[in-house]
PDB file of C-alpha atoms in Angstrom:
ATOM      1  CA  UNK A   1      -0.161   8.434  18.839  1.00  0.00           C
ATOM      2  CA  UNK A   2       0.368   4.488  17.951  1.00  0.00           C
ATOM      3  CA  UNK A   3       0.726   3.877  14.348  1.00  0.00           C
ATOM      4  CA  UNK A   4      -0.985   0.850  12.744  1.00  0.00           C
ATOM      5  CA  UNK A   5      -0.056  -2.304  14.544  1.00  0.00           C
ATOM      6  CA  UNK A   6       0.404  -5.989  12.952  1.00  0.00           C
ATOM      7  CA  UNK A   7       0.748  -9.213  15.105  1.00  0.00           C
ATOM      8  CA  UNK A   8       2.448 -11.388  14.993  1.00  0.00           C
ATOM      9  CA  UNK A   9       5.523  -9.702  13.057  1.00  0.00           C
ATOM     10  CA  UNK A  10       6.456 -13.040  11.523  1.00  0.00           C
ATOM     11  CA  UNK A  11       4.398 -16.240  11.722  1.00  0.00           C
ATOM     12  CA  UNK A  12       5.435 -19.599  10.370  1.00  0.00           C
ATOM     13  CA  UNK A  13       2.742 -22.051   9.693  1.00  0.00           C
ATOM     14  CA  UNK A  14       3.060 -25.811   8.232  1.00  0.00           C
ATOM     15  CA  UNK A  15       0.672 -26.500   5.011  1.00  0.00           C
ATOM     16  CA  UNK A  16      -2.743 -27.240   6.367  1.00  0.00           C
ATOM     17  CA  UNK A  17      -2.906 -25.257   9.411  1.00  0.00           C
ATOM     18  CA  UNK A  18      -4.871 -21.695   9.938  1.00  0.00           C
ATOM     19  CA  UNK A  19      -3.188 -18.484   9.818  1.00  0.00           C
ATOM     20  CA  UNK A  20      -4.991 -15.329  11.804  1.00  0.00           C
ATOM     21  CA  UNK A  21      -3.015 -11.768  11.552  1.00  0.00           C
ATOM     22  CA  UNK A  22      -4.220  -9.228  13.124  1.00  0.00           C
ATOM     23  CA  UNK A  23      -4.567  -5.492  12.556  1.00  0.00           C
ATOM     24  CA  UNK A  24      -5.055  -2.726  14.870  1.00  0.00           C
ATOM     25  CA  UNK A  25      -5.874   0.353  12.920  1.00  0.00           C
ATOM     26  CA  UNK A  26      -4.591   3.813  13.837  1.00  0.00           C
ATOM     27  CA  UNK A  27      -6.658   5.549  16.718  1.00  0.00           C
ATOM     28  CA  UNK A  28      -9.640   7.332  15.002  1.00  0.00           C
ATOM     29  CA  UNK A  29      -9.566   5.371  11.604  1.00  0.00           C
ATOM     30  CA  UNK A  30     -12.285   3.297  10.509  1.00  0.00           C
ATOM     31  CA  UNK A  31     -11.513   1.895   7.521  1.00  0.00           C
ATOM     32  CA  UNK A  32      -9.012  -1.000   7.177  1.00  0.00           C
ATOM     33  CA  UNK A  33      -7.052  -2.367   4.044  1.00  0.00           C
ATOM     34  CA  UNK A  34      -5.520  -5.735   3.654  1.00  0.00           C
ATOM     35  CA  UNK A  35      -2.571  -6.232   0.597  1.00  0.00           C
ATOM     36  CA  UNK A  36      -0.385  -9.014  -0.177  1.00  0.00           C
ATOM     37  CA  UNK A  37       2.976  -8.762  -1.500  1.00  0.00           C
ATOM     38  CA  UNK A  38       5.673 -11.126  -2.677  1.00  0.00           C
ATOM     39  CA  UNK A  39       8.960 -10.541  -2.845  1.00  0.00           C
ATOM     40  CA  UNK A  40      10.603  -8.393  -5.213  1.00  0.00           C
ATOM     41  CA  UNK A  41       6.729  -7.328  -6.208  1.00  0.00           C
ATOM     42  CA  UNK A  42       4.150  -4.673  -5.691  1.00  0.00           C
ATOM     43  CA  UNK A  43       0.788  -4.409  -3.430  1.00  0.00           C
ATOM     44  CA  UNK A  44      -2.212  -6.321  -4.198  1.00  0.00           C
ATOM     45  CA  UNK A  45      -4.970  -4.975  -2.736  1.00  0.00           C
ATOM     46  CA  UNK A  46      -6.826  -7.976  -1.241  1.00  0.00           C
ATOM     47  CA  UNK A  47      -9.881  -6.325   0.622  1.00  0.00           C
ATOM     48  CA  UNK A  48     -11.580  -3.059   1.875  1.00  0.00           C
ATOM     49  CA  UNK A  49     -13.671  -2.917   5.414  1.00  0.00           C
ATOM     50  CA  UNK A  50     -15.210  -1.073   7.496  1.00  0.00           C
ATOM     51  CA  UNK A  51     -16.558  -1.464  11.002  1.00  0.00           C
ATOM     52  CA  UNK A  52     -18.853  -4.908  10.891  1.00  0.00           C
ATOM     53  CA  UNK A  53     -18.930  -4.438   7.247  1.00  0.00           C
ATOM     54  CA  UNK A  54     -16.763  -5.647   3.826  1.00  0.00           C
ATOM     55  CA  UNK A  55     -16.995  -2.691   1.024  1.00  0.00           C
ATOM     56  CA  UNK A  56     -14.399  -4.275  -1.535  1.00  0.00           C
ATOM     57  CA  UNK A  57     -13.596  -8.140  -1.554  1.00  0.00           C
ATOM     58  CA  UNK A  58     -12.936  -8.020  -5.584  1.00  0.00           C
ATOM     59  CA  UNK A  59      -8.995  -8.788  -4.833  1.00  0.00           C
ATOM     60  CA  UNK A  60      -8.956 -12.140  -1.966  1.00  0.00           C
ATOM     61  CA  UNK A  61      -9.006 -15.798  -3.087  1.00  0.00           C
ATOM     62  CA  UNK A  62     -12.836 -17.160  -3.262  1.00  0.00           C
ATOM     63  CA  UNK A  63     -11.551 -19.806  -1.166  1.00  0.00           C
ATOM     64  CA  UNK A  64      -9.676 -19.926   1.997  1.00  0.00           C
ATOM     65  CA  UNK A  65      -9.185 -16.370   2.940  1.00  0.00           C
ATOM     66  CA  UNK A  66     -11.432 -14.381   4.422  1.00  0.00           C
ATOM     67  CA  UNK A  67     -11.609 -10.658   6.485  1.00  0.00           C
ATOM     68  CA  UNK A  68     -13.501  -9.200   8.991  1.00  0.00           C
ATOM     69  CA  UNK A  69     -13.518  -5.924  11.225  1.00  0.00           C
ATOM     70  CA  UNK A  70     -15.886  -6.513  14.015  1.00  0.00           C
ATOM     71  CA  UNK A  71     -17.070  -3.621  16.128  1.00  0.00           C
ATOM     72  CA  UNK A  72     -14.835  -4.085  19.355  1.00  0.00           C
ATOM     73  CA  UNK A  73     -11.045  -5.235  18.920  1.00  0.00           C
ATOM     74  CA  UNK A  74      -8.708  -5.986  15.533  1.00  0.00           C
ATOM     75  CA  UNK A  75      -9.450  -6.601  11.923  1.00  0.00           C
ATOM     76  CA  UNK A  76      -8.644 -10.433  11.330  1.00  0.00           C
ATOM     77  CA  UNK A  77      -7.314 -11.485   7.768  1.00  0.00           C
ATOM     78  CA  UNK A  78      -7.543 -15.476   8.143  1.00  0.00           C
ATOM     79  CA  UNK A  79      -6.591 -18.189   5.906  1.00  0.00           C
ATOM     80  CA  UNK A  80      -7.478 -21.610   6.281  1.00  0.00           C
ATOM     81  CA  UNK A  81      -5.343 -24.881   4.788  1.00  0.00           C
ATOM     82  CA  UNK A  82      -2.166 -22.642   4.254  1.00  0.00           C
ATOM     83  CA  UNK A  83      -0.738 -23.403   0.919  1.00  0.00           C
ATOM     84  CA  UNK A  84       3.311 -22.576  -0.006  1.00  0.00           C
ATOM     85  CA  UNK A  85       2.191 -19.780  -1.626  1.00  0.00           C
ATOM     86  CA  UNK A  86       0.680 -18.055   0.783  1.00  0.00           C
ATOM     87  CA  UNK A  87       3.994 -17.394   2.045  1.00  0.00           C
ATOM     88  CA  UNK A  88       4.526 -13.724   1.336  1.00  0.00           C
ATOM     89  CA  UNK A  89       4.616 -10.091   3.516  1.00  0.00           C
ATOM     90  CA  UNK A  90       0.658  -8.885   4.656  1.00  0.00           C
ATOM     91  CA  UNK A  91       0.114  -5.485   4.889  1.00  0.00           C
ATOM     92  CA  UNK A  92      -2.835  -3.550   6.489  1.00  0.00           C
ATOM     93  CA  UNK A  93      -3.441  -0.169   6.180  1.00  0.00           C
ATOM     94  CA  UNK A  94      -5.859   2.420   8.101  1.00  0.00           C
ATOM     95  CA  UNK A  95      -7.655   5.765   6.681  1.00  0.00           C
ATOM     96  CA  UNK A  96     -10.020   8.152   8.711  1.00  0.00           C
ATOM     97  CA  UNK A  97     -12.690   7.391   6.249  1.00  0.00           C
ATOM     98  CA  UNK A  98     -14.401  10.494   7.139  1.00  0.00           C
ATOM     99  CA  UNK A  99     -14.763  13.822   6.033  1.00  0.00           C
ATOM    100  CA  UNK A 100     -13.070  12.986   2.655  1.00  0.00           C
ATOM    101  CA  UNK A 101      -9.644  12.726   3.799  1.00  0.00           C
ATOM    102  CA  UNK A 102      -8.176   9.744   2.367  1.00  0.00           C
ATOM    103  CA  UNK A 103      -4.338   9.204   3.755  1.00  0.00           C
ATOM    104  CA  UNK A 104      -3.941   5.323   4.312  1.00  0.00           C
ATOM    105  CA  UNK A 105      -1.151   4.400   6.593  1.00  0.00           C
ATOM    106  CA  UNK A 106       0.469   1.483   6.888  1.00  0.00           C
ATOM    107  CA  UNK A 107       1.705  -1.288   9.219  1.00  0.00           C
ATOM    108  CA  UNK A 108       4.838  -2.880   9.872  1.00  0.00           C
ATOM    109  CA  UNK A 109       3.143  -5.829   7.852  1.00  0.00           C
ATOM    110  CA  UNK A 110       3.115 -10.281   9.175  1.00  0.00           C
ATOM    111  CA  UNK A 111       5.253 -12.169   7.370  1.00  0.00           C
ATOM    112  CA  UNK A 112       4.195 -15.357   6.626  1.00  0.00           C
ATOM    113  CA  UNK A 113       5.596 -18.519   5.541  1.00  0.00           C
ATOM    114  CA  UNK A 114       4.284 -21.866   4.969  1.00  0.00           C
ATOM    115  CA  UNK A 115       6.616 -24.894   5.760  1.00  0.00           C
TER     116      UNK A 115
ATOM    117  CA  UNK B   1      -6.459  -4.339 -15.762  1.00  0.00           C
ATOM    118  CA  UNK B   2      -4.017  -2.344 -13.968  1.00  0.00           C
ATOM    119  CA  UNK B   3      -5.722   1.098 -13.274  1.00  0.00           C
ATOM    120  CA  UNK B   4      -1.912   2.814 -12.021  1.00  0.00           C
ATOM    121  CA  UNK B   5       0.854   1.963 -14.377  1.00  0.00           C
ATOM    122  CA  UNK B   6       4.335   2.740 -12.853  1.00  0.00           C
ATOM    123  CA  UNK B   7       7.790   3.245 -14.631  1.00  0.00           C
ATOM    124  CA  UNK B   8      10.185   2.515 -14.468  1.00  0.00           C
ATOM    125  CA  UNK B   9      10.721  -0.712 -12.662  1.00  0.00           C
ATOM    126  CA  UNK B  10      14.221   0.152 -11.354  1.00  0.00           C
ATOM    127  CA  UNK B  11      16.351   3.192 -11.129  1.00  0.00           C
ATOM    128  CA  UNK B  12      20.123   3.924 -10.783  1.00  0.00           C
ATOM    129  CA  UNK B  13      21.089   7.209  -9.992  1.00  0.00           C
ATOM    130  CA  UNK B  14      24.257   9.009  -8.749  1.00  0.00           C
ATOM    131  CA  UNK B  15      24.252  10.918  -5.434  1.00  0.00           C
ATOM    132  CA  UNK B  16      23.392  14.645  -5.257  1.00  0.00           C
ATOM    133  CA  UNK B  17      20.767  13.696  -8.809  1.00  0.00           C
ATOM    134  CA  UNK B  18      17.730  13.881  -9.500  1.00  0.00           C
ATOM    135  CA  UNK B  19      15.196  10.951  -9.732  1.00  0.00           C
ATOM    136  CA  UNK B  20      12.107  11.167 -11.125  1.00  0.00           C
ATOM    137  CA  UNK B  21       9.399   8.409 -10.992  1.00  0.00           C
ATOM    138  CA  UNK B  22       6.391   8.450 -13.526  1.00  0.00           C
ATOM    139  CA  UNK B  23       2.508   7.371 -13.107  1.00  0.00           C
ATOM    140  CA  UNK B  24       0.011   6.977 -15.378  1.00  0.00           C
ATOM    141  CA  UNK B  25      -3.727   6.936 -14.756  1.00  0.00           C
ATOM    142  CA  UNK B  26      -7.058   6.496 -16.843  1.00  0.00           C
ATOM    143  CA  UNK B  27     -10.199   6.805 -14.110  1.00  0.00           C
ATOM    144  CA  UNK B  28     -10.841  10.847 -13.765  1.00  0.00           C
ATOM    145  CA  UNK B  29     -12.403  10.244 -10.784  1.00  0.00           C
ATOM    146  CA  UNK B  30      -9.220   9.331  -9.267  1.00  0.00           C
ATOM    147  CA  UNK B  31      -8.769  12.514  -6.717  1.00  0.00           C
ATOM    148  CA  UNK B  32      -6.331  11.859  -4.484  1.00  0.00           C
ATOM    149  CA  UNK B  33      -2.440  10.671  -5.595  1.00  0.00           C
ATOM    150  CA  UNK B  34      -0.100   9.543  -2.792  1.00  0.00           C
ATOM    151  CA  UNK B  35       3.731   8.296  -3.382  1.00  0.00           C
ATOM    152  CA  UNK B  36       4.527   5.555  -0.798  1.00  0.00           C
ATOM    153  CA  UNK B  37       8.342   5.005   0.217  1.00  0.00           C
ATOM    154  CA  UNK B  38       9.012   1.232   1.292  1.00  0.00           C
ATOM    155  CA  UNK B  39      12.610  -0.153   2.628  1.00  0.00           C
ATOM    156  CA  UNK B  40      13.502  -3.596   3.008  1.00  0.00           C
ATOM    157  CA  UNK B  41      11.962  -5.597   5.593  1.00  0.00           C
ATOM    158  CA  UNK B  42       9.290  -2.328   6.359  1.00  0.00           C
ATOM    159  CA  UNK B  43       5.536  -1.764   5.863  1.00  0.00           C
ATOM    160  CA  UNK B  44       5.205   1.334   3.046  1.00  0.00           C
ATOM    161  CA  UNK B  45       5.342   4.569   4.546  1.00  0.00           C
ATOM    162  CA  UNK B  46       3.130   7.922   2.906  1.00  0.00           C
ATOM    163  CA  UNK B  47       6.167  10.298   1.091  1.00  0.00           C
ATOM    164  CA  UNK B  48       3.885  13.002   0.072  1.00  0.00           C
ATOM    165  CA  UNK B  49       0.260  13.417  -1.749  1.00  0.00           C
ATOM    166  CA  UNK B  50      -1.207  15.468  -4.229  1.00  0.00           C
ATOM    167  CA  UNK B  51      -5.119  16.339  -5.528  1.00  0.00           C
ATOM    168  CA  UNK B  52      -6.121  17.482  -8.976  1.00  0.00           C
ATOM    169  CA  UNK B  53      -6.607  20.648  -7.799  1.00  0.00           C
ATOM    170  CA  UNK B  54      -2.990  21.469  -7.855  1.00  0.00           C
ATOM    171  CA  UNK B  55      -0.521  20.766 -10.550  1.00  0.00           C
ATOM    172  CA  UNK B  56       3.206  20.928  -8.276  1.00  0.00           C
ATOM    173  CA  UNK B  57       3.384  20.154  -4.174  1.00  0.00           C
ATOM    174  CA  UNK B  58       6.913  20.303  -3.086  1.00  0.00           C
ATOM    175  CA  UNK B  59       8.039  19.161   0.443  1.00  0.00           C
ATOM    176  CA  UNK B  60      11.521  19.277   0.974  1.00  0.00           C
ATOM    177  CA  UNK B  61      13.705  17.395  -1.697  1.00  0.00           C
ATOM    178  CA  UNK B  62      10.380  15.831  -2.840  1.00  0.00           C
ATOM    179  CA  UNK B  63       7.783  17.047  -5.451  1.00  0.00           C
ATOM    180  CA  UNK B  64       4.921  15.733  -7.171  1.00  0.00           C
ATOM    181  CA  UNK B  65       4.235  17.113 -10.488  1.00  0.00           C
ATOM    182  CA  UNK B  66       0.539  16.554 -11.422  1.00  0.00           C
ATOM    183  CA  UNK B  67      -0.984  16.760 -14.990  1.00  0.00           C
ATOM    184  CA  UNK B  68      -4.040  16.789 -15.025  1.00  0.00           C
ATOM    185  CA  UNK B  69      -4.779  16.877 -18.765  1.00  0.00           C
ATOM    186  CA  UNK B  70      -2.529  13.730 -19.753  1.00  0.00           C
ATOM    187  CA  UNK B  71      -3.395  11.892 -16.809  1.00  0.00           C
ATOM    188  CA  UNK B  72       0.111  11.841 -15.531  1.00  0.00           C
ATOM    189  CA  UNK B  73       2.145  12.340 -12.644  1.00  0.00           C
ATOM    190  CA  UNK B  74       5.384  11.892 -11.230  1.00  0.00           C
ATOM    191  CA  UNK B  75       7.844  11.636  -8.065  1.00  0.00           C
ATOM    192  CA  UNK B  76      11.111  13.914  -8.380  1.00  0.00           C
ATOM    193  CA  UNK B  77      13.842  13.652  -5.314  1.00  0.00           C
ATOM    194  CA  UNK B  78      16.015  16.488  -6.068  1.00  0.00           C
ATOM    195  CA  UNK B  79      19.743  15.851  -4.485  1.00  0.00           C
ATOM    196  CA  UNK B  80      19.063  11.901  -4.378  1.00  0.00           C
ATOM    197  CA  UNK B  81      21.039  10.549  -1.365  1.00  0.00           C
ATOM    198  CA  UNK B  82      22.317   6.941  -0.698  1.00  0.00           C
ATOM    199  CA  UNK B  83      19.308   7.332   2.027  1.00  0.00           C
ATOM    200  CA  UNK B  84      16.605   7.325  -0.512  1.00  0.00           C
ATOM    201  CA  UNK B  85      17.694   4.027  -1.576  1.00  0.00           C
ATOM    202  CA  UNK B  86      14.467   2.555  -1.365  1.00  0.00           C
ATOM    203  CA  UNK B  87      10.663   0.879  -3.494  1.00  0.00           C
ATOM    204  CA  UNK B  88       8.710   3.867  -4.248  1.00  0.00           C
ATOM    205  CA  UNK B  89       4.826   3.459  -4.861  1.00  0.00           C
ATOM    206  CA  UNK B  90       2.665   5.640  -6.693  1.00  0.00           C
ATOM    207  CA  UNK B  91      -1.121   5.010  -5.991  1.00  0.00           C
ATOM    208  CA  UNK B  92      -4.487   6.675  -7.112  1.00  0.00           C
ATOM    209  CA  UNK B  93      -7.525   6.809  -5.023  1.00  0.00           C
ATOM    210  CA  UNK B  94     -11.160   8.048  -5.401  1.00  0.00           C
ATOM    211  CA  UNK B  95     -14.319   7.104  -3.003  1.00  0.00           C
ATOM    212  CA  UNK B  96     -11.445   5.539  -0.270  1.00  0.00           C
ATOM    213  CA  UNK B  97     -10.832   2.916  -2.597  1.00  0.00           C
ATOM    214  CA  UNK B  98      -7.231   2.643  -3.251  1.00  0.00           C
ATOM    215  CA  UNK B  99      -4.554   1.348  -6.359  1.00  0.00           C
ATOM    216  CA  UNK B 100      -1.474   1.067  -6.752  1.00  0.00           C
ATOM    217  CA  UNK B 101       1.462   1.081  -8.706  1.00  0.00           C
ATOM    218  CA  UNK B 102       3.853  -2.017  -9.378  1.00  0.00           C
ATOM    219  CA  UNK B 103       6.767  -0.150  -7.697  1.00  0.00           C
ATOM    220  CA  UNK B 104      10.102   1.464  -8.463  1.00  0.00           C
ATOM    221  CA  UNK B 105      13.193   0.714  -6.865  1.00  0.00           C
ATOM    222  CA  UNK B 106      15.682   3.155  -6.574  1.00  0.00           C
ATOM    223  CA  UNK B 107      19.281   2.677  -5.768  1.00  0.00           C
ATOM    224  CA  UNK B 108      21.392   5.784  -5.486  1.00  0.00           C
ATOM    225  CA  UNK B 109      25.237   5.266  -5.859  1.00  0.00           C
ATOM    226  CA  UNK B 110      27.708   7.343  -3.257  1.00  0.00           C
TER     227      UNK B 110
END
């Protein structure tokens, strides 16, 4: 029974370019949480979907970054014209999302950083 | 706003003690409380979870203490080990929708 699964592990990108992680949610969930953190600092939550759909946005960047969860395949946290302080550890998270049980696992997390 | 607040930041405890973690909460309809356990270089990993309905859940060395009333509730790691050494997160949840505390760290001394 595969955990939550992040690629790439680590991913360095040079200011300008795209960065795509990718999250394959634990079998059976179908909900999906993206989180930021920086070193030596807590989660952020960044943004809440489900399959085709984005329930919570209220914590990613207007600009830049955006999330989606399409029906077939990974969720996709992108961010275009990486800045230096991007640079930090992404972590997405999975929950069953049905029949109110809430437990949220988490991945191994992409660290990125921006050269 | 920041709708978990955490203490304390950091946490130095001998081995074989006892550490205990606080939360604080204001949204009642928060009904769902996990404590996350993060090492270095790791994603966070789920300790242990309580709901409202119960006011103590003890597995193993760990327990949550809930308090319903006061809106409070805490992390204790009885005989803390050098192995504990870790971030702990507590977060709140209600409707799938998830927040979290700013983290503890804990470092237990041999």
């Amino acid at each position: 029974n595969a955990g939550v699964m992040q690629n790439p592990r680590h991913l360095v990108r040079r200011r300008g370019q795209e960065a795509r992680l990718r999250c394959s949610p634990m079998k059976g969930h179908s909900h999906v949480y993206w989180y930021r953190q920086l070193p030596e600092e807590g989660l952020k939550f960044m943004v809440y979907l489900q399959k085709e759909n984005i329930i919570d946005e209220s914590g990613m960047p207007k600009e830049r970054f955006s999330a989606e969860f399409p029906k077939e395949g990974p969720s996709i946290l992108r961010i275009q014209q990486v800045v230096r302080g991007d640079s930090a550890a992404y972590f997405c998270a999975s929950s069953p999302g049905q029949g109110g049980v809430d437990e949220q696992y988490f991945g191994p997390g992409t660290r990125l950083t921006v050269t | 706003q920041q709708q978990v607040k955490q203490s304390p930041q950091s946490l130095i405890v001998q081995k074989g003690g006892i550490s205990i973690i606080n939360c604080a909460y204001e949204n009642t309809a928060f009904d769902y409380f996990p404590w996350y356990q993060q090492f270095p270089g790791k994603g966070p990993a789920l300790l242990i979870a309580i709901r409202p309905d119960v006011s103590e859940k003890k597995e193993g060395r760990f327990t949550i203490s809930f308090n319903k009333s006061a809106k409070q509730f805490s992390l204790h790691i009885m005989d803390s080990q050098p192995g504990d050494s870790a971030t702990y997160f507590c977060a709140a949840s209600f409707s799938n929708q998830f927040y979290f505390g700013t983290g503890t760290s804990l470092t237990v001394i041999p």
